[in-house]
Amino acid sequence: MNLRNKIIIHNDFDFIQEKLTSEFGIKNLKFFIPKNPDVELRLNDLTYDKNSQATAKAIMKESYIAEANAKIIVIMAKSFRDEAQNFLLKLFEEPPKNVYFIIVAPSKNVFLPTVLSRFIIEKYKIQKERMILNLNLQKMDLASILNFLKKYENIDKNECLDLLDALSYECFKQDIKLKDDEIEFFYKAYELVKLNAKPSILLSTIALMLYERKNENL
């Protein structure tokens, strides 16, 4: 086995768990998948209940046990707060013989540079299904715009990016002819969402833009 400490970027933990099991064998793997990593991956923090830190203690105990054969400790979490990463850094400093770490997360942006510098990064291509919109742009009226905005008023950044992608695809699919400046606004909106712009404002602008485009085409 070619073993090295690494970070795997993927959002489907079940898929990665099956892949690692197939590659290394279940006997060589120790999986830790905390439901609340921001709490469970902290150690000796008096602001938290000691029972909630059982995962961190179990990982530390497992990592300090040297093995005759390779042992891979796999930690999967959607997020890693700085305190959790500082705990992990202590484990990575001097691991016992034949002990390796694989960290799985949906994005490398959740990690501190000091953590990233200690690992190989493996990013798997994630095939995402396009969001399906039950929205007829050719017959859109003000009532449907209000329903659309209400439906998506509380979406997060990633959901908004998916929604913008779906909207642009529906424009093409439903033969909505956009002007150059309107196409440019789609690109700008996408970049603004990445910078944490408020989705509701951008979606309102795009919805009204598409409404006006529909009326001009009548």
Short mmCIF file of C-alpha atoms in Angstrom, two decimals:
data_model
loop_
_atom_site.label_atom_id
_atom_site.label_comp_id
_atom_site.label_asym_id
_atom_site.label_seq_id
_atom_site.Cartn_x
_atom_site.Cartn_y
_atom_site.Cartn_z
CA MET A 1 0.00 0.00 0.00
CA ASN A 2 1.21 3.49 -0.90
CA LEU A 3 0.34 5.31 2.31
CA ARG A 4 0.74 9.00 3.02
CA ASN A 5 -1.14 11.49 5.14
CA LYS A 6 -3.66 13.26 2.93
CA ILE A 7 -6.77 15.39 2.74
CA ILE A 8 -9.55 14.22 0.43
CA ILE A 9 -11.95 16.85 -0.85
CA HIS A 10 -15.39 15.35 -1.39
CA ASN A 11 -18.87 15.91 0.00
CA ASP A 12 -20.14 12.32 -0.24
CA PHE A 13 -18.71 10.64 2.86
CA ASP A 14 -20.44 7.31 2.17
CA PHE A 15 -18.79 7.13 -1.24
CA ILE A 16 -15.33 7.89 0.19
CA GLN A 17 -15.83 5.42 3.03
CA GLU A 18 -16.63 2.65 0.54
CA LYS A 19 -13.71 3.64 -1.69
CA LEU A 20 -11.20 3.62 1.17
CA THR A 21 -12.53 0.31 2.48
CA SER A 22 -12.16 -1.21 -0.96
CA GLU A 23 -8.63 0.18 -1.34
CA PHE A 24 -7.15 -0.50 2.10
CA GLY A 25 -9.43 -3.08 3.75
CA ILE A 26 -11.66 -2.47 6.76
CA LYS A 27 -9.12 -3.95 9.21
CA ASN A 28 -6.63 -1.19 8.42
CA LEU A 29 -9.10 1.67 8.84
CA LYS A 30 -10.50 3.52 11.85
CA PHE A 31 -13.33 5.87 10.88
CA PHE A 32 -14.38 8.90 12.93
CA ILE A 33 -17.37 10.88 11.58
CA PRO A 34 -18.41 13.42 14.23
CA LYS A 35 -21.93 14.78 13.90
CA ASN A 36 -20.88 18.06 15.50
CA PRO A 37 -17.16 18.43 14.69
CA ASP A 38 -16.91 21.99 16.03
CA VAL A 39 -17.56 20.57 19.50
CA GLU A 40 -16.43 16.95 19.27
CA LEU A 41 -12.98 17.73 17.88
CA ARG A 42 -11.96 19.96 20.77
CA LEU A 43 -10.00 18.70 23.72
CA ASN A 44 -9.48 20.09 27.22
CA ASP A 45 -11.81 23.00 26.49
CA LEU A 46 -13.51 23.90 29.77
CA THR A 47 -16.27 25.78 27.93
CA TYR A 48 -17.68 22.49 26.65
CA ASP A 49 -19.12 19.43 28.34
CA LYS A 50 -16.40 16.78 28.68
CA ASN A 51 -18.75 14.10 27.34
CA SER A 52 -19.05 15.99 24.06
CA GLN A 53 -15.28 15.67 23.59
CA ALA A 54 -15.35 11.87 23.55
CA THR A 55 -14.60 11.77 19.82
CA ALA A 56 -11.42 13.82 20.23
CA LYS A 57 -10.29 11.59 23.07
CA ALA A 58 -10.99 8.44 21.05
CA ILE A 59 -9.01 9.79 18.09
CA MET A 60 -6.09 10.74 20.32
CA LYS A 61 -6.10 7.33 22.01
CA GLU A 62 -6.20 5.54 18.66
CA SER A 63 -3.45 7.69 17.16
CA TYR A 64 -1.03 6.95 20.01
CA ILE A 65 -1.25 3.18 19.58
CA ALA A 66 1.59 1.96 17.37
CA GLU A 67 0.81 -0.94 15.06
CA ALA A 68 2.78 -3.77 13.47
CA ASN A 69 0.79 -3.19 10.28
CA ALA A 70 -0.44 0.06 8.77
CA LYS A 71 -3.38 1.76 10.46
CA ILE A 72 -5.23 4.63 8.82
CA ILE A 73 -7.26 7.02 10.94
CA VAL A 74 -9.96 8.63 8.82
CA ILE A 75 -11.69 11.77 10.09
CA MET A 76 -14.68 12.99 8.09
CA ALA A 77 -16.39 16.29 8.84
CA LYS A 78 -18.25 19.05 7.04
CA SER A 79 -16.36 21.73 8.95
CA PHE A 80 -13.26 22.13 11.12
CA ARG A 81 -13.05 25.13 13.41
CA ASP A 82 -9.62 26.50 14.27
CA GLU A 83 -9.75 24.86 17.70
CA ALA A 84 -10.46 21.49 16.12
CA GLN A 85 -7.60 21.92 13.67
CA ASN A 86 -5.19 22.88 16.42
CA PHE A 87 -6.12 19.65 18.16
CA LEU A 88 -5.46 17.71 14.95
CA LEU A 89 -2.10 19.44 14.43
CA LYS A 90 -0.90 18.04 17.74
CA LEU A 91 -1.73 14.54 16.53
CA PHE A 92 0.11 15.03 13.24
CA GLU A 93 3.37 16.21 14.82
CA GLU A 94 4.78 12.85 15.91
CA PRO A 95 2.48 9.97 14.95
CA PRO A 96 3.55 6.48 16.09
CA LYS A 97 4.97 4.00 13.64
CA ASN A 98 2.59 2.80 10.91
CA VAL A 99 -0.14 5.32 11.82
CA TYR A 100 -1.48 7.50 9.01
CA PHE A 101 -4.21 10.11 8.76
CA ILE A 102 -6.79 10.82 6.08
CA ILE A 103 -9.00 13.86 6.54
CA VAL A 104 -12.15 14.19 4.43
CA ALA A 105 -14.01 17.47 3.96
CA PRO A 106 -16.18 19.09 1.27
CA SER A 107 -13.73 21.95 0.64
CA LYS A 108 -10.07 22.70 1.29
CA ASN A 109 -11.09 26.22 2.28
CA VAL A 110 -12.15 24.94 5.70
CA PHE A 111 -8.52 24.20 6.61
CA LEU A 112 -5.79 26.40 8.03
CA PRO A 113 -2.64 26.79 5.92
CA THR A 114 -0.65 25.01 8.63
CA VAL A 115 -2.85 21.94 8.21
CA LEU A 116 -2.81 22.04 4.41
CA SER A 117 0.99 22.22 4.39
CA ARG A 118 1.24 18.83 6.14
CA PHE A 119 -0.94 16.89 3.70
CA ILE A 120 -1.26 15.87 0.10
CA ILE A 121 -4.54 17.22 -1.29
CA GLU A 122 -6.73 14.88 -3.36
CA LYS A 123 -9.73 16.54 -4.94
CA TYR A 124 -12.30 14.27 -6.51
CA LYS A 125 -14.45 15.60 -9.29
CA ILE A 126 -17.98 15.82 -7.95
CA GLN A 127 -20.72 15.27 -10.48
CA LYS A 128 -23.57 17.52 -9.40
CA GLU A 129 -27.09 17.23 -10.70
CA ARG A 130 -28.41 20.50 -12.05
CA MET A 131 -31.14 22.04 -9.91
CA ILE A 132 -34.57 21.54 -11.49
CA LEU A 133 -36.71 24.67 -11.68
CA ASN A 134 -40.43 24.39 -12.25
CA LEU A 135 -40.47 27.86 -13.74
CA ASN A 136 -41.86 28.83 -17.14
CA LEU A 137 -39.87 31.92 -18.05
CA GLN A 138 -42.07 32.56 -21.10
CA LYS A 139 -45.17 32.93 -18.92
CA MET A 140 -43.60 34.49 -15.84
CA ASP A 141 -45.69 37.21 -14.15
CA LEU A 142 -45.23 39.27 -11.00
CA ALA A 143 -47.05 36.68 -8.88
CA SER A 144 -44.69 33.90 -10.02
CA ILE A 145 -41.70 36.17 -9.33
CA LEU A 146 -42.88 36.70 -5.77
CA ASN A 147 -43.38 32.95 -5.29
CA PHE A 148 -39.93 32.29 -6.74
CA LEU A 149 -38.24 34.82 -4.45
CA LYS A 150 -40.10 33.55 -1.39
CA LYS A 151 -39.13 29.96 -2.16
CA TYR A 152 -35.43 30.81 -2.27
CA GLU A 153 -35.25 33.67 0.24
CA ASN A 154 -33.18 31.69 2.77
CA ILE A 155 -30.74 29.87 0.51
CA ASP A 156 -27.05 29.83 1.33
CA LYS A 157 -24.15 30.74 -0.94
CA ASN A 158 -23.67 27.32 -2.53
CA GLU A 159 -27.38 26.88 -3.17
CA CYS A 160 -27.50 30.31 -4.78
CA LEU A 161 -24.64 29.40 -7.12
CA ASP A 162 -26.55 26.27 -8.14
CA LEU A 163 -29.69 28.34 -8.65
CA LEU A 164 -27.92 30.85 -10.89
CA ASP A 165 -26.54 27.99 -12.95
CA ALA A 166 -30.04 26.52 -13.27
CA LEU A 167 -31.54 29.87 -14.25
CA SER A 168 -28.97 30.46 -16.98
CA TYR A 169 -29.60 26.94 -18.30
CA GLU A 170 -33.38 27.53 -18.34
CA CYS A 171 -32.85 30.74 -20.34
CA PHE A 172 -31.04 28.73 -22.98
CA LYS A 173 -33.50 25.81 -22.82
CA GLN A 174 -36.59 28.05 -23.05
CA ASP A 175 -35.04 30.22 -25.78
CA ILE A 176 -34.94 33.42 -23.74
CA LYS A 177 -32.85 35.85 -25.76
CA LEU A 178 -30.65 37.83 -23.38
CA LYS A 179 -28.75 40.98 -24.27
CA ASP A 180 -25.00 41.13 -23.77
CA ASP A 181 -25.29 43.26 -20.63
CA GLU A 182 -27.84 40.82 -19.17
CA ILE A 183 -25.54 37.88 -19.82
CA GLU A 184 -22.75 39.87 -18.21
CA PHE A 185 -24.93 40.43 -15.15
CA PHE A 186 -25.31 36.67 -14.71
CA TYR A 187 -21.51 36.37 -14.59
CA LYS A 188 -21.23 39.28 -12.16
CA ALA A 189 -23.95 37.85 -9.94
CA TYR A 190 -22.10 34.53 -9.79
CA GLU A 191 -18.90 36.25 -8.68
CA LEU A 192 -20.73 38.46 -6.18
CA VAL A 193 -22.34 35.42 -4.54
CA LYS A 194 -18.87 33.93 -4.12
CA LEU A 195 -17.96 37.11 -2.24
CA ASN A 196 -20.97 36.60 0.07
CA ALA A 197 -23.31 39.11 -1.54
CA LYS A 198 -26.91 38.80 -0.37
CA PRO A 199 -28.68 36.26 -2.64
CA SER A 200 -32.13 37.85 -2.33
CA ILE A 201 -31.01 41.15 -3.92
CA LEU A 202 -29.29 39.45 -6.85
CA LEU A 203 -32.18 37.03 -7.44
CA SER A 204 -34.71 39.90 -7.36
CA THR A 205 -32.71 41.78 -9.99
CA ILE A 206 -32.40 38.74 -12.24
CA ALA A 207 -36.07 37.80 -11.88
CA LEU A 208 -37.20 41.31 -12.88
CA MET A 209 -34.67 41.32 -15.70
CA LEU A 210 -36.13 38.09 -17.09
CA TYR A 211 -39.67 39.43 -16.63
CA GLU A 212 -38.85 42.54 -18.68
CA ARG A 213 -37.11 40.44 -21.32
CA LYS A 214 -40.23 38.25 -21.63
CA ASN A 215 -42.45 41.32 -22.09
CA GLU A 216 -40.17 42.77 -24.76
CA ASN A 217 -40.38 39.51 -26.69
CA LEU A 218 -44.20 39.56 -26.78
#
